[in-house]
Amino acid sequence: LSGPRTAPTVIIIGGGLHGCCTALHLARAGAEVTVIERDFPGRHASGANAGGVRTLNRHLAEVPLALAAIEIWRRMEAEVGDSCGYVECGQIRVAESAAELEALVQRAALLRDAGYKHETVIDRDELRQRMPALGPHCVGAIYCAGEGYAEPYRTALTFARAAEHAGVKFRLGLTVEAFERTGHLWRVATGNEELRADTVVNCAGAWGAAVAALVSDYAPLDLQALMMSVTARVEKFVTPVVGAAGRPLSLKQMSNGTVVIGGGFQGIYDAERGALVDFARLAENLRTAAELFPILDDVPIVRCWAGVEGKTPDQIPIIGRSLRNEGLFHIFGFCGHGFALAPVIGKLAAKSILSETEEPLFQPFSLSRFPARDFSLSSTSTIDRG
Ligand SMILES: Cc1cc2nc3c(=O)[nH]c(=O)nc-3n(C[C@H](O)[C@H](O)[C@H](O)COP(=O)(O)OP(=O)(O)OC[C@H]3O[C@@H](n4cnc5c(N)ncnc54)[C@H](O)[C@@H]3O)c2cc1C
């Protein structure tokens, strides 16, 4: 005779957007979930990002997830009680030379061959019609109408609140320093306290590899500090989110007229002080923006910052079960484009964890794509702040 089934227990390490999304869906499916967060939800990449929600120019492995994520962004209000500021204004990637345009044409053909139709190549005339303020040297673009941007911090807090409402417990200001499996349970140590659960989900963002290394899972991950800036208000001059094919750039004009500029320019990561702006490189980022849109030439910058993100060698994240630790699932290392994907990854991950089945869309992101490393001879893991 079997007694009543007890709810599965899950500890999530990291209260960024991925931790909160996964927690939300696990709790909605009946799990008892605790999120352990060193700082507070949205403190790191999830609150500091550019808010770009795009399928455009995604790695092929990410395309199905990105398309599924857009469907959720469109009905975000119904999903979590708030739109998260999602605006569907389109995304465009501009070519500044014939060679860049040819590369975009080839990219669109590759996508078509794989069965996708969401990216369209547009010529110089259509580009000019869509963005008259663009510099005259630009020769064409790829464009995707059905996407745009959302508000990062609002999104992070909305998912944290929705998770709390679904019953997730948040333990803020606690750092996971060690965890180990004894029998069927994980014991997770945070300072003086120990918590227990059937399953642990590593959503530690840029520190995901350091957390994985605590239980001898190896993941190659570099920490990068990505920079952002915001201009003073300008008269409306652009509708879609704009990227450049040949150099790092992301640019969007908000409804209040300010322009948010980023695109992957590297700041400085300091283990003690966190992500810092490198003003020389930031100037290069802003020059790119002004070369594409001369209207920005004299517009002052009112704010800039940097956020920490984890980068893998192949520029796609790590998602899936640990290869050597039962009951451990990893979701981290989003290489500067994980904000848009979070709503769908949390949903699929919760299903995969609770049903103990493999999610086919996660297959390309498995840790198995990297060579294993033997941790038995050295302790390489450090949990730093930042
Ligand atoms: C400047 C910038 C711009 C970006 N722009 C975009 C964009 O336009 N579109 C897009 O899709 N993506 C973008 N991204 C990427 C996106 O922000 C990230 O991929 C996403 O937010 C990652 O979420 P996360 O939950 O994995 O990580 P995080 O938000 O970093 O959360 C991880 C959390 O884990 C906690 N943690 C770590 N170690 C421990 C521990 N040992 N114990 C307890 N807690 C721990 C941390 O405190 C942190 O809060 C950008 C990123 C940056 C930095």
PDB file of N, CA and C in Angstrom, residues 73-168:
ATOM      1  N   TRP A  73       5.653  35.971 -24.875  1.00  0.00           N
ATOM      2  CA  TRP A  73       5.752  37.420 -24.671  1.00  0.00           C
ATOM      3  C   TRP A  73       4.453  38.111 -25.114  1.00  0.00           C
ATOM      4  N   ARG A  74       3.855  37.614 -26.177  1.00  0.00           N
ATOM      5  CA  ARG A  74       2.633  38.257 -26.709  1.00  0.00           C
ATOM      6  C   ARG A  74       1.465  38.149 -25.739  1.00  0.00           C
ATOM      7  N   ARG A  75       1.450  37.091 -24.946  1.00  0.00           N
ATOM      8  CA  ARG A  75       0.333  36.955 -23.989  1.00  0.00           C
ATOM      9  C   ARG A  75       0.848  36.988 -22.545  1.00  0.00           C
ATOM     10  N   MET A  76       1.855  37.838 -22.328  1.00  0.00           N
ATOM     11  CA  MET A  76       2.520  37.880 -21.025  1.00  0.00           C
ATOM     12  C   MET A  76       1.560  38.270 -19.902  1.00  0.00           C
ATOM     13  N   GLU A  77       0.656  39.199 -20.194  1.00  0.00           N
ATOM     14  CA  GLU A  77      -0.321  39.642 -19.183  1.00  0.00           C
ATOM     15  C   GLU A  77      -1.074  38.420 -18.622  1.00  0.00           C
ATOM     16  N   ALA A  78      -1.526  37.545 -19.535  1.00  0.00           N
ATOM     17  CA  ALA A  78      -2.278  36.364 -19.084  1.00  0.00           C
ATOM     18  C   ALA A  78      -1.353  35.392 -18.344  1.00  0.00           C
ATOM     19  N   GLU A  79      -0.102  35.382 -18.716  1.00  0.00           N
ATOM     20  CA  GLU A  79       0.851  34.431 -18.135  1.00  0.00           C
ATOM     21  C   GLU A  79       1.209  34.814 -16.690  1.00  0.00           C
ATOM     22  N   VAL A  80       1.522  36.100 -16.475  1.00  0.00           N
ATOM     23  CA  VAL A  80       2.026  36.503 -15.147  1.00  0.00           C
ATOM     24  C   VAL A  80       1.368  37.775 -14.591  1.00  0.00           C
ATOM     25  N   GLY A  81       0.289  38.233 -15.237  1.00  0.00           N
ATOM     26  CA  GLY A  81      -0.451  39.375 -14.700  1.00  0.00           C
ATOM     27  C   GLY A  81       0.135  40.725 -15.040  1.00  0.00           C
ATOM     28  N   ASP A  82       1.108  40.771 -15.936  1.00  0.00           N
ATOM     29  CA  ASP A  82       1.702  42.064 -16.336  1.00  0.00           C
ATOM     30  C   ASP A  82       2.314  41.867 -17.725  1.00  0.00           C
ATOM     31  N   SER A  83       2.262  42.892 -18.560  1.00  0.00           N
ATOM     32  CA  SER A  83       2.819  42.758 -19.917  1.00  0.00           C
ATOM     33  C   SER A  83       4.344  42.755 -19.896  1.00  0.00           C
ATOM     34  N   CYS A  84       4.938  43.119 -18.760  1.00  0.00           N
ATOM     35  CA  CYS A  84       6.397  43.281 -18.618  1.00  0.00           C
ATOM     36  C   CYS A  84       6.917  44.348 -19.585  1.00  0.00           C
ATOM     37  N   GLY A  85       6.013  45.208 -20.047  1.00  0.00           N
ATOM     38  CA  GLY A  85       6.418  46.315 -20.933  1.00  0.00           C
ATOM     39  C   GLY A  85       6.765  45.848 -22.337  1.00  0.00           C
ATOM     40  N   TYR A  86       6.287  44.663 -22.728  1.00  0.00           N
ATOM     41  CA  TYR A  86       6.635  44.139 -24.068  1.00  0.00           C
ATOM     42  C   TYR A  86       6.015  45.013 -25.167  1.00  0.00           C
ATOM     43  N   VAL A  87       6.847  45.425 -26.101  1.00  0.00           N
ATOM     44  CA  VAL A  87       6.412  46.246 -27.238  1.00  0.00           C
ATOM     45  C   VAL A  87       6.823  45.519 -28.518  1.00  0.00           C
ATOM     46  N   GLU A  88       5.862  45.277 -29.412  1.00  0.00           N
ATOM     47  CA  GLU A  88       6.191  44.560 -30.656  1.00  0.00           C
ATOM     48  C   GLU A  88       6.454  45.568 -31.774  1.00  0.00           C
ATOM     49  N   CYS A  89       7.694  45.990 -31.886  1.00  0.00           N
ATOM     50  CA  CYS A  89       8.054  47.056 -32.832  1.00  0.00           C
ATOM     51  C   CYS A  89       8.944  46.540 -33.959  1.00  0.00           C
ATOM     52  N   GLY A  90       9.261  45.250 -33.971  1.00  0.00           N
ATOM     53  CA  GLY A  90      10.149  44.683 -34.993  1.00  0.00           C
ATOM     54  C   GLY A  90      11.614  44.818 -34.609  1.00  0.00           C
ATOM     55  N   GLN A  91      12.436  43.963 -35.213  1.00  0.00           N
ATOM     56  CA  GLN A  91      13.902  44.024 -35.029  1.00  0.00           C
ATOM     57  C   GLN A  91      14.524  44.032 -36.414  1.00  0.00           C
ATOM     58  N   ILE A  92      15.584  44.786 -36.579  1.00  0.00           N
ATOM     59  CA  ILE A  92      16.212  44.913 -37.890  1.00  0.00           C
ATOM     60  C   ILE A  92      17.725  44.848 -37.725  1.00  0.00           C
ATOM     61  N   ARG A  93      18.399  44.224 -38.688  1.00  0.00           N
ATOM     62  CA  ARG A  93      19.870  44.097 -38.616  1.00  0.00           C
ATOM     63  C   ARG A  93      20.423  44.663 -39.911  1.00  0.00           C
ATOM     64  N   VAL A  94      21.145  45.750 -39.791  1.00  0.00           N
ATOM     65  CA  VAL A  94      21.497  46.580 -40.939  1.00  0.00           C
ATOM     66  C   VAL A  94      22.862  46.192 -41.515  1.00  0.00           C
ATOM     67  N   ALA A  95      22.932  46.117 -42.855  1.00  0.00           N
ATOM     68  CA  ALA A  95      24.213  45.888 -43.543  1.00  0.00           C
ATOM     69  C   ALA A  95      24.783  47.232 -43.991  1.00  0.00           C
ATOM     70  N   GLU A  96      26.086  47.429 -43.709  1.00  0.00           N
ATOM     71  CA  GLU A  96      26.718  48.704 -44.102  1.00  0.00           C
ATOM     72  C   GLU A  96      27.588  48.537 -45.345  1.00  0.00           C
ATOM     73  N   SER A  97      27.637  47.340 -45.915  1.00  0.00           N
ATOM     74  CA  SER A  97      28.424  47.115 -47.136  1.00  0.00           C
ATOM     75  C   SER A  97      27.768  45.989 -47.929  1.00  0.00           C
ATOM     76  N   ALA A  98      28.165  45.875 -49.200  1.00  0.00           N
ATOM     77  CA  ALA A  98      27.600  44.820 -50.050  1.00  0.00           C
ATOM     78  C   ALA A  98      27.961  43.442 -49.489  1.00  0.00           C
ATOM     79  N   ALA A  99      29.177  43.323 -48.950  1.00  0.00           N
ATOM     80  CA  ALA A  99      29.606  42.023 -48.408  1.00  0.00           C
ATOM     81  C   ALA A  99      28.735  41.643 -47.197  1.00  0.00           C
ATOM     82  N   GLU A 100      28.434  42.615 -46.359  1.00  0.00           N
ATOM     83  CA  GLU A 100      27.580  42.322 -45.195  1.00  0.00           C
ATOM     84  C   GLU A 100      26.175  41.927 -45.643  1.00  0.00           C
ATOM     85  N   LEU A 101      25.674  42.607 -46.671  1.00  0.00           N
ATOM     86  CA  LEU A 101      24.330  42.276 -47.160  1.00  0.00           C
ATOM     87  C   LEU A 101      24.315  40.859 -47.732  1.00  0.00           C
ATOM     88  N   GLU A 102      25.365  40.498 -48.434  1.00  0.00           N
ATOM     89  CA  GLU A 102      25.448  39.149 -48.999  1.00  0.00           C
ATOM     90  C   GLU A 102      25.424  38.102 -47.869  1.00  0.00           C
ATOM     91  N   ALA A 103      26.132  38.397 -46.784  1.00  0.00           N
ATOM     92  CA  ALA A 103      26.124  37.461 -45.646  1.00  0.00           C
ATOM     93  C   ALA A 103      24.702  37.338 -45.070  1.00  0.00           C
ATOM     94  N   LEU A 104      23.964  38.441 -45.043  1.00  0.00           N
ATOM     95  CA  LEU A 104      22.586  38.392 -44.526  1.00  0.00           C
ATOM     96  C   LEU A 104      21.686  37.582 -45.457  1.00  0.00           C
ATOM     97  N   VAL A 105      21.903  37.749 -46.767  1.00  0.00           N
ATOM     98  CA  VAL A 105      21.116  36.989 -47.749  1.00  0.00           C
ATOM     99  C   VAL A 105      21.372  35.491 -47.543  1.00  0.00           C
ATOM    100  N   GLN A 106      22.634  35.151 -47.341  1.00  0.00           N
ATOM    101  CA  GLN A 106      22.977  33.734 -47.126  1.00  0.00           C
ATOM    102  C   GLN A 106      22.355  33.202 -45.833  1.00  0.00           C
ATOM    103  N   ARG A 107      22.382  34.046 -44.828  1.00  0.00           N
ATOM    104  CA  ARG A 107      21.781  33.663 -43.538  1.00  0.00           C
ATOM    105  C   ARG A 107      20.277  33.379 -43.729  1.00  0.00           C
ATOM    106  N   ALA A 108      19.596  34.268 -44.441  1.00  0.00           N
ATOM    107  CA  ALA A 108      18.153  34.077 -44.654  1.00  0.00           C
ATOM    108  C   ALA A 108      17.900  32.782 -45.434  1.00  0.00           C
ATOM    109  N   ALA A 109      18.774  32.466 -46.396  1.00  0.00           N
ATOM    110  CA  ALA A 109      18.615  31.238 -47.185  1.00  0.00           C
ATOM    111  C   ALA A 109      18.810  30.008 -46.291  1.00  0.00           C
ATOM    112  N   LEU A 110      19.801  30.089 -45.402  1.00  0.00           N
ATOM    113  CA  LEU A 110      20.059  28.991 -44.465  1.00  0.00           C
ATOM    114  C   LEU A 110      18.818  28.724 -43.605  1.00  0.00           C
ATOM    115  N   LEU A 111      18.213  29.808 -43.126  1.00  0.00           N
ATOM    116  CA  LEU A 111      17.014  29.669 -42.296  1.00  0.00           C
ATOM    117  C   LEU A 111      15.869  29.053 -43.087  1.00  0.00           C
ATOM    118  N   ARG A 112      15.692  29.563 -44.321  1.00  0.00           N
ATOM    119  CA  ARG A 112      14.611  29.033 -45.169  1.00  0.00           C
ATOM    120  C   ARG A 112      14.789  27.528 -45.381  1.00  0.00           C
ATOM    121  N   ASP A 113      16.061  27.125 -45.648  1.00  0.00           N
ATOM    122  CA  ASP A 113      16.345  25.696 -45.855  1.00  0.00           C
ATOM    123  C   ASP A 113      15.996  24.884 -44.611  1.00  0.00           C
ATOM    124  N   ALA A 114      16.120  25.517 -43.449  1.00  0.00           N
ATOM    125  CA  ALA A 114      15.800  24.807 -42.195  1.00  0.00           C
ATOM    126  C   ALA A 114      14.298  24.884 -41.891  1.00  0.00           C
ATOM    127  N   GLY A 115      13.534  25.551 -42.772  1.00  0.00           N
ATOM    128  CA  GLY A 115      12.075  25.580 -42.618  1.00  0.00           C
ATOM    129  C   GLY A 115      11.532  26.808 -41.896  1.00  0.00           C
ATOM    130  N   TYR A 116      12.364  27.824 -41.692  1.00  0.00           N
ATOM    131  CA  TYR A 116      11.898  29.023 -40.977  1.00  0.00           C
ATOM    132  C   TYR A 116      11.688  30.184 -41.942  1.00  0.00           C
ATOM    133  N   LYS A 117      10.645  30.987 -41.653  1.00  0.00           N
ATOM    134  CA  LYS A 117      10.328  32.078 -42.586  1.00  0.00           C
ATOM    135  C   LYS A 117      10.294  33.446 -41.906  1.00  0.00           C
ATOM    136  N   HIS A 118      10.759  33.536 -40.670  1.00  0.00           N
ATOM    137  CA  HIS A 118      10.517  34.776 -39.928  1.00  0.00           C
ATOM    138  C   HIS A 118      11.483  35.913 -40.272  1.00  0.00           C
ATOM    139  N   GLU A 119      12.615  35.642 -40.935  1.00  0.00           N
ATOM    140  CA  GLU A 119      13.551  36.721 -41.273  1.00  0.00           C
ATOM    141  C   GLU A 119      13.393  37.067 -42.759  1.00  0.00           C
ATOM    142  N   THR A 120      13.281  38.362 -43.058  1.00  0.00           N
ATOM    143  CA  THR A 120      13.119  38.788 -44.447  1.00  0.00           C
ATOM    144  C   THR A 120      14.257  39.729 -44.811  1.00  0.00           C
ATOM    145  N   VAL A 121      14.825  39.536 -45.991  1.00  0.00           N
ATOM    146  CA  VAL A 121      15.861  40.479 -46.455  1.00  0.00           C
ATOM    147  C   VAL A 121      15.153  41.682 -47.076  1.00  0.00           C
ATOM    148  N   ILE A 122      15.613  42.887 -46.722  1.00  0.00           N
ATOM    149  CA  ILE A 122      15.032  44.079 -47.368  1.00  0.00           C
ATOM    150  C   ILE A 122      16.150  44.881 -48.039  1.00  0.00           C
ATOM    151  N   ASP A 123      15.798  45.546 -49.142  1.00  0.00           N
ATOM    152  CA  ASP A 123      16.819  46.272 -49.914  1.00  0.00           C
ATOM    153  C   ASP A 123      16.955  47.714 -49.400  1.00  0.00           C
ATOM    154  N   ARG A 124      17.864  48.445 -50.062  1.00  0.00           N
ATOM    155  CA  ARG A 124      18.182  49.805 -49.643  1.00  0.00           C
ATOM    156  C   ARG A 124      16.931  50.701 -49.594  1.00  0.00           C
ATOM    157  N   ASP A 125      16.059  50.571 -50.623  1.00  0.00           N
ATOM    158  CA  ASP A 125      14.880  51.453 -50.682  1.00  0.00           C
ATOM    159  C   ASP A 125      13.917  51.183 -49.526  1.00  0.00           C
ATOM    160  N   GLU A 126      13.659  49.901 -49.301  1.00  0.00           N
ATOM    161  CA  GLU A 126      12.732  49.582 -48.206  1.00  0.00           C
ATOM    162  C   GLU A 126      13.336  49.980 -46.857  1.00  0.00           C
ATOM    163  N   LEU A 127      14.654  49.787 -46.743  1.00  0.00           N
ATOM    164  CA  LEU A 127      15.344  50.167 -45.509  1.00  0.00           C
ATOM    165  C   LEU A 127      15.170  51.670 -45.251  1.00  0.00           C
ATOM    166  N   ARG A 128      15.381  52.435 -46.297  1.00  0.00           N
ATOM    167  CA  ARG A 128      15.252  53.903 -46.204  1.00  0.00           C
ATOM    168  C   ARG A 128      13.824  54.289 -45.810  1.00  0.00           C
ATOM    169  N   GLN A 129      12.837  53.563 -46.397  1.00  0.00           N
ATOM    170  CA  GLN A 129      11.430  53.853 -46.054  1.00  0.00           C
ATOM    171  C   GLN A 129      11.159  53.569 -44.583  1.00  0.00           C
ATOM    172  N   ARG A 130      11.698  52.452 -44.102  1.00  0.00           N
ATOM    173  CA  ARG A 130      11.437  52.067 -42.709  1.00  0.00           C
ATOM    174  C   ARG A 130      12.178  52.962 -41.725  1.00  0.00           C
ATOM    175  N   MET A 131      13.401  53.408 -42.121  1.00  0.00           N
ATOM    176  CA  MET A 131      14.212  54.199 -41.186  1.00  0.00           C
ATOM    177  C   MET A 131      14.881  55.354 -41.931  1.00  0.00           C
ATOM    178  N   PRO A 132      14.132  56.435 -42.216  1.00  0.00           N
ATOM    179  CA  PRO A 132      14.700  57.552 -42.983  1.00  0.00           C
ATOM    180  C   PRO A 132      15.899  58.211 -42.286  1.00  0.00           C
ATOM    181  N   ALA A 133      16.008  58.043 -40.973  1.00  0.00           N
ATOM    182  CA  ALA A 133      17.100  58.708 -40.244  1.00  0.00           C
ATOM    183  C   ALA A 133      18.423  57.954 -40.346  1.00  0.00           C
ATOM    184  N   LEU A 134      18.400  56.786 -40.993  1.00  0.00           N
ATOM    185  CA  LEU A 134      19.608  55.954 -41.085  1.00  0.00           C
ATOM    186  C   LEU A 134      20.641  56.584 -42.019  1.00  0.00           C
ATOM    187  N   GLY A 135      21.926  56.422 -41.690  1.00  0.00           N
ATOM    188  CA  GLY A 135      23.011  56.955 -42.527  1.00  0.00           C
ATOM    189  C   GLY A 135      22.883  56.448 -43.962  1.00  0.00           C
ATOM    190  N   PRO A 136      23.252  57.269 -44.964  1.00  0.00           N
ATOM    191  CA  PRO A 136      23.029  56.907 -46.370  1.00  0.00           C
ATOM    192  C   PRO A 136      23.911  55.749 -46.852  1.00  0.00           C
ATOM    193  N   HIS A 137      24.955  55.382 -46.081  1.00  0.00           N
ATOM    194  CA  HIS A 137      25.833  54.306 -46.547  1.00  0.00           C
ATOM    195  C   HIS A 137      25.229  52.903 -46.374  1.00  0.00           C
ATOM    196  N   CYS A 138      24.129  52.784 -45.630  1.00  0.00           N
ATOM    197  CA  CYS A 138      23.577  51.448 -45.342  1.00  0.00           C
ATOM    198  C   CYS A 138      22.860  50.887 -46.579  1.00  0.00           C
ATOM    199  N   VAL A 139      23.069  49.592 -46.870  1.00  0.00           N
ATOM    200  CA  VAL A 139      22.653  49.069 -48.177  1.00  0.00           C
ATOM    201  C   VAL A 139      21.490  48.080 -48.117  1.00  0.00           C
ATOM    202  N   GLY A 140      21.099  47.632 -46.950  1.00  0.00           N
ATOM    203  CA  GLY A 140      20.005  46.667 -46.834  1.00  0.00           C
ATOM    204  C   GLY A 140      19.981  46.107 -45.422  1.00  0.00           C
ATOM    205  N   ALA A 141      19.139  45.097 -45.203  1.00  0.00           N
ATOM    206  CA  ALA A 141      19.001  44.582 -43.827  1.00  0.00           C
ATOM    207  C   ALA A 141      18.253  43.256 -43.838  1.00  0.00           C
ATOM    208  N   ILE A 142      18.271  42.556 -42.694  1.00  0.00           N
ATOM    209  CA  ILE A 142      17.251  41.530 -42.473  1.00  0.00           C
ATOM    210  C   ILE A 142      16.330  42.079 -41.399  1.00  0.00           C
ATOM    211  N   TYR A 143      15.071  41.683 -41.501  1.00  0.00           N
ATOM    212  CA  TYR A 143      14.032  42.298 -40.691  1.00  0.00           C
ATOM    213  C   TYR A 143      13.086  41.223 -40.188  1.00  0.00           C
ATOM    214  N   CYS A 144      12.615  41.420 -38.974  1.00  0.00           N
ATOM    215  CA  CYS A 144      11.607  40.523 -38.417  1.00  0.00           C
ATOM    216  C   CYS A 144      10.571  41.391 -37.712  1.00  0.00           C
ATOM    217  N   ALA A 145       9.312  41.312 -38.168  1.00  0.00           N
ATOM    218  CA  ALA A 145       8.295  42.248 -37.665  1.00  0.00           C
ATOM    219  C   ALA A 145       7.753  41.841 -36.298  1.00  0.00           C
ATOM    220  N   GLY A 146       7.623  40.546 -36.048  1.00  0.00           N
ATOM    221  CA  GLY A 146       6.854  40.100 -34.890  1.00  0.00           C
ATOM    222  C   GLY A 146       7.626  39.967 -33.607  1.00  0.00           C
ATOM    223  N   GLU A 147       8.420  40.967 -33.243  1.00  0.00           N
ATOM    224  CA  GLU A 147       9.173  40.917 -31.984  1.00  0.00           C
ATOM    225  C   GLU A 147       9.564  42.324 -31.570  1.00  0.00           C
ATOM    226  N   GLY A 148      10.333  42.493 -30.527  1.00  0.00           N
ATOM    227  CA  GLY A 148      10.651  43.847 -30.089  1.00  0.00           C
ATOM    228  C   GLY A 148      11.476  43.895 -28.834  1.00  0.00           C
ATOM    229  N   TYR A 149      10.903  44.471 -27.763  1.00  0.00           N
ATOM    230  CA  TYR A 149      11.651  44.572 -26.507  1.00  0.00           C
ATOM    231  C   TYR A 149      10.688  44.628 -25.329  1.00  0.00           C
ATOM    232  N   ALA A 150      11.229  44.400 -24.137  1.00  0.00           N
ATOM    233  CA  ALA A 150      10.440  44.514 -22.906  1.00  0.00           C
ATOM    234  C   ALA A 150      11.288  45.237 -21.866  1.00  0.00           C
ATOM    235  N   GLU A 151      10.721  45.446 -20.667  1.00  0.00           N
ATOM    236  CA  GLU A 151      11.452  46.165 -19.610  1.00  0.00           C
ATOM    237  C   GLU A 151      12.095  45.138 -18.672  1.00  0.00           C
ATOM    238  N   PRO A 152      13.422  45.089 -18.645  1.00  0.00           N
ATOM    239  CA  PRO A 152      14.111  44.013 -17.918  1.00  0.00           C
ATOM    240  C   PRO A 152      13.787  43.937 -16.417  1.00  0.00           C
ATOM    241  N   TYR A 153      13.940  45.050 -15.710  1.00  0.00           N
ATOM    242  CA  TYR A 153      13.776  44.966 -14.253  1.00  0.00           C
ATOM    243  C   TYR A 153      12.317  44.660 -13.894  1.00  0.00           C
ATOM    244  N   ARG A 154      11.410  45.305 -14.632  1.00  0.00           N
ATOM    245  CA  ARG A 154       9.974  45.041 -14.432  1.00  0.00           C
ATOM    246  C   ARG A 154       9.678  43.554 -14.669  1.00  0.00           C
ATOM    247  N   THR A 155      10.315  42.982 -15.696  1.00  0.00           N
ATOM    248  CA  THR A 155      10.093  41.564 -16.009  1.00  0.00           C
ATOM    249  C   THR A 155      10.625  40.679 -14.882  1.00  0.00           C
ATOM    250  N   ALA A 156      11.841  40.995 -14.425  1.00  0.00           N
ATOM    251  CA  ALA A 156      12.446  40.175 -13.360  1.00  0.00           C
ATOM    252  C   ALA A 156      11.572  40.207 -12.107  1.00  0.00           C
ATOM    253  N   LEU A 157      11.097  41.398 -11.729  1.00  0.00           N
ATOM    254  CA  LEU A 157      10.278  41.502 -10.517  1.00  0.00           C
ATOM    255  C   LEU A 157       8.912  40.853 -10.710  1.00  0.00           C
ATOM    256  N   THR A 158       8.348  40.997 -11.912  1.00  0.00           N
ATOM    257  CA  THR A 158       7.040  40.381 -12.180  1.00  0.00           C
ATOM    258  C   THR A 158       7.123  38.873 -12.008  1.00  0.00           C
ATOM    259  N   PHE A 159       8.177  38.260 -12.572  1.00  0.00           N
ATOM    260  CA  PHE A 159       8.302  36.800 -12.452  1.00  0.00           C
ATOM    261  C   PHE A 159       8.587  36.395 -11.003  1.00  0.00           C
ATOM    262  N   ALA A 160       9.367  37.209 -10.290  1.00  0.00           N
ATOM    263  CA  ALA A 160       9.633  36.884  -8.880  1.00  0.00           C
ATOM    264  C   ALA A 160       8.322  36.930  -8.083  1.00  0.00           C
ATOM    265  N   ARG A 161       7.518  37.964  -8.333  1.00  0.00           N
ATOM    266  CA  ARG A 161       6.238  38.081  -7.597  1.00  0.00           C
ATOM    267  C   ARG A 161       5.291  36.949  -7.969  1.00  0.00           C
ATOM    268  N   ALA A 162       5.233  36.626  -9.278  1.00  0.00           N
ATOM    269  CA  ALA A 162       4.337  35.540  -9.718  1.00  0.00           C
ATOM    270  C   ALA A 162       4.773  34.225  -9.067  1.00  0.00           C
ATOM    271  N   ALA A 163       6.087  34.025  -8.984  1.00  0.00           N
ATOM    272  CA  ALA A 163       6.590  32.795  -8.367  1.00  0.00           C
ATOM    273  C   ALA A 163       6.194  32.762  -6.888  1.00  0.00           C
ATOM    274  N   GLU A 164       6.379  33.888  -6.206  1.00  0.00           N
ATOM    275  CA  GLU A 164       6.015  33.954  -4.782  1.00  0.00           C
ATOM    276  C   GLU A 164       4.526  33.657  -4.612  1.00  0.00           C
ATOM    277  N   HIS A 165       3.724  34.247  -5.498  1.00  0.00           N
ATOM    278  CA  HIS A 165       2.273  34.050  -5.442  1.00  0.00           C
ATOM    279  C   HIS A 165       1.923  32.572  -5.652  1.00  0.00           C
ATOM    280  N   ALA A 166       2.732  31.875  -6.462  1.00  0.00           N
ATOM    281  CA  ALA A 166       2.476  30.446  -6.723  1.00  0.00           C
ATOM    282  C   ALA A 166       3.001  29.570  -5.585  1.00  0.00           C
ATOM    283  N   GLY A 167       3.609  30.189  -4.576  1.00  0.00           N
ATOM    284  CA  GLY A 167       4.033  29.419  -3.401  1.00  0.00           C
ATOM    285  C   GLY A 167       5.534  29.240  -3.253  1.00  0.00           C
ATOM    286  N   VAL A 168       6.318  29.819  -4.174  1.00  0.00           N
ATOM    287  CA  VAL A 168       7.777  29.675  -4.085  1.00  0.00           C
ATOM    288  C   VAL A 168       8.288  30.464  -2.876  1.00  0.00           C
TER     289      VAL A 168
END
